[in-house]
Amino acid sequence: MIKLNKIYYNIKKIREELSQLIEEHGWGNRNQLSLQSPDGNFQTGDGKIEYHPGMSETDFTHLNIPIDWEISKFIKNNNLYRTRIMKLRPKECYSYHWDRTPRVHLAIDTHEHCFISIDDKLKHIPSDGYAYWIDTRKNHTAMNCTLDFERTHIVGCTTHVVE
């Protein structure tokens, strides 16, 4: 996990944008909203890419949100595709898996007991306004080890490799 110090993102403004999106579109079946898709649909692209036969992650480049939003700035500045808002409820975790490409995370709402495990090492991504590059080509999972807090991250795919 590597902190990308280039640009600070206004988390308060992003929370307002997310609130508007959730009010208008809801969370969908998998507690995700697609910020980029091939068709402008906020549900196209949620879950594993395998859930979308005939599509690859690089098909998800159409921005589903206004270009002048802070979230759009995050997506553009980091050259992301298939970017999603991902909510992890209390006492939940994802399956242990690996992805085809690295991911860039921007933590919006998090807690000290929310972690990502990469090759069996726990890391906490703070909601500090900075993006974090994660080599999700390695085995990993995310977990929310709280009893009553919802973790929310914006996560986008990238081809950029940080060493």
mmCIF file of C-alpha atoms in Angstrom, residues 18 27 39 42 69 73 80 82 88 118 128-130 155 161:
data_model
loop_
_atom_site.group_PDB
_atom_site.id
_atom_site.type_symbol
_atom_site.label_atom_id
_atom_site.label_comp_id
_atom_site.label_asym_id
_atom_site.label_seq_id
_atom_site.Cartn_x
_atom_site.Cartn_y
_atom_site.Cartn_z
ATOM 1 C CA LEU A 18 -22.012 10.635 -2.460
ATOM 2 C CA TRP A 27 -26.824 1.185 -3.242
ATOM 3 C CA ASP A 39 -23.605 2.528 -20.537
ATOM 4 C CA PHE A 42 -24.808 2.993 -11.881
ATOM 5 C CA TRP A 69 -17.310 16.951 -9.065
ATOM 6 C CA LYS A 73 -11.224 14.958 -10.193
ATOM 7 C CA LEU A 80 -8.829 5.300 -13.349
ATOM 8 C CA ARG A 82 -14.158 0.907 -13.511
ATOM 9 C CA LEU A 88 -18.642 -2.553 3.653
ATOM 10 C CA ILE A 118 -2.606 -7.987 1.524
ATOM 11 C CA ASP A 128 -7.074 11.681 5.110
ATOM 12 C CA GLY A 129 -7.968 13.048 1.656
ATOM 13 C CA TYR A 130 -5.164 11.205 -0.117
ATOM 14 C CA VAL A 155 -11.989 2.280 -5.614
ATOM 15 C CA VAL A 161 2.355 0.358 -11.191
#
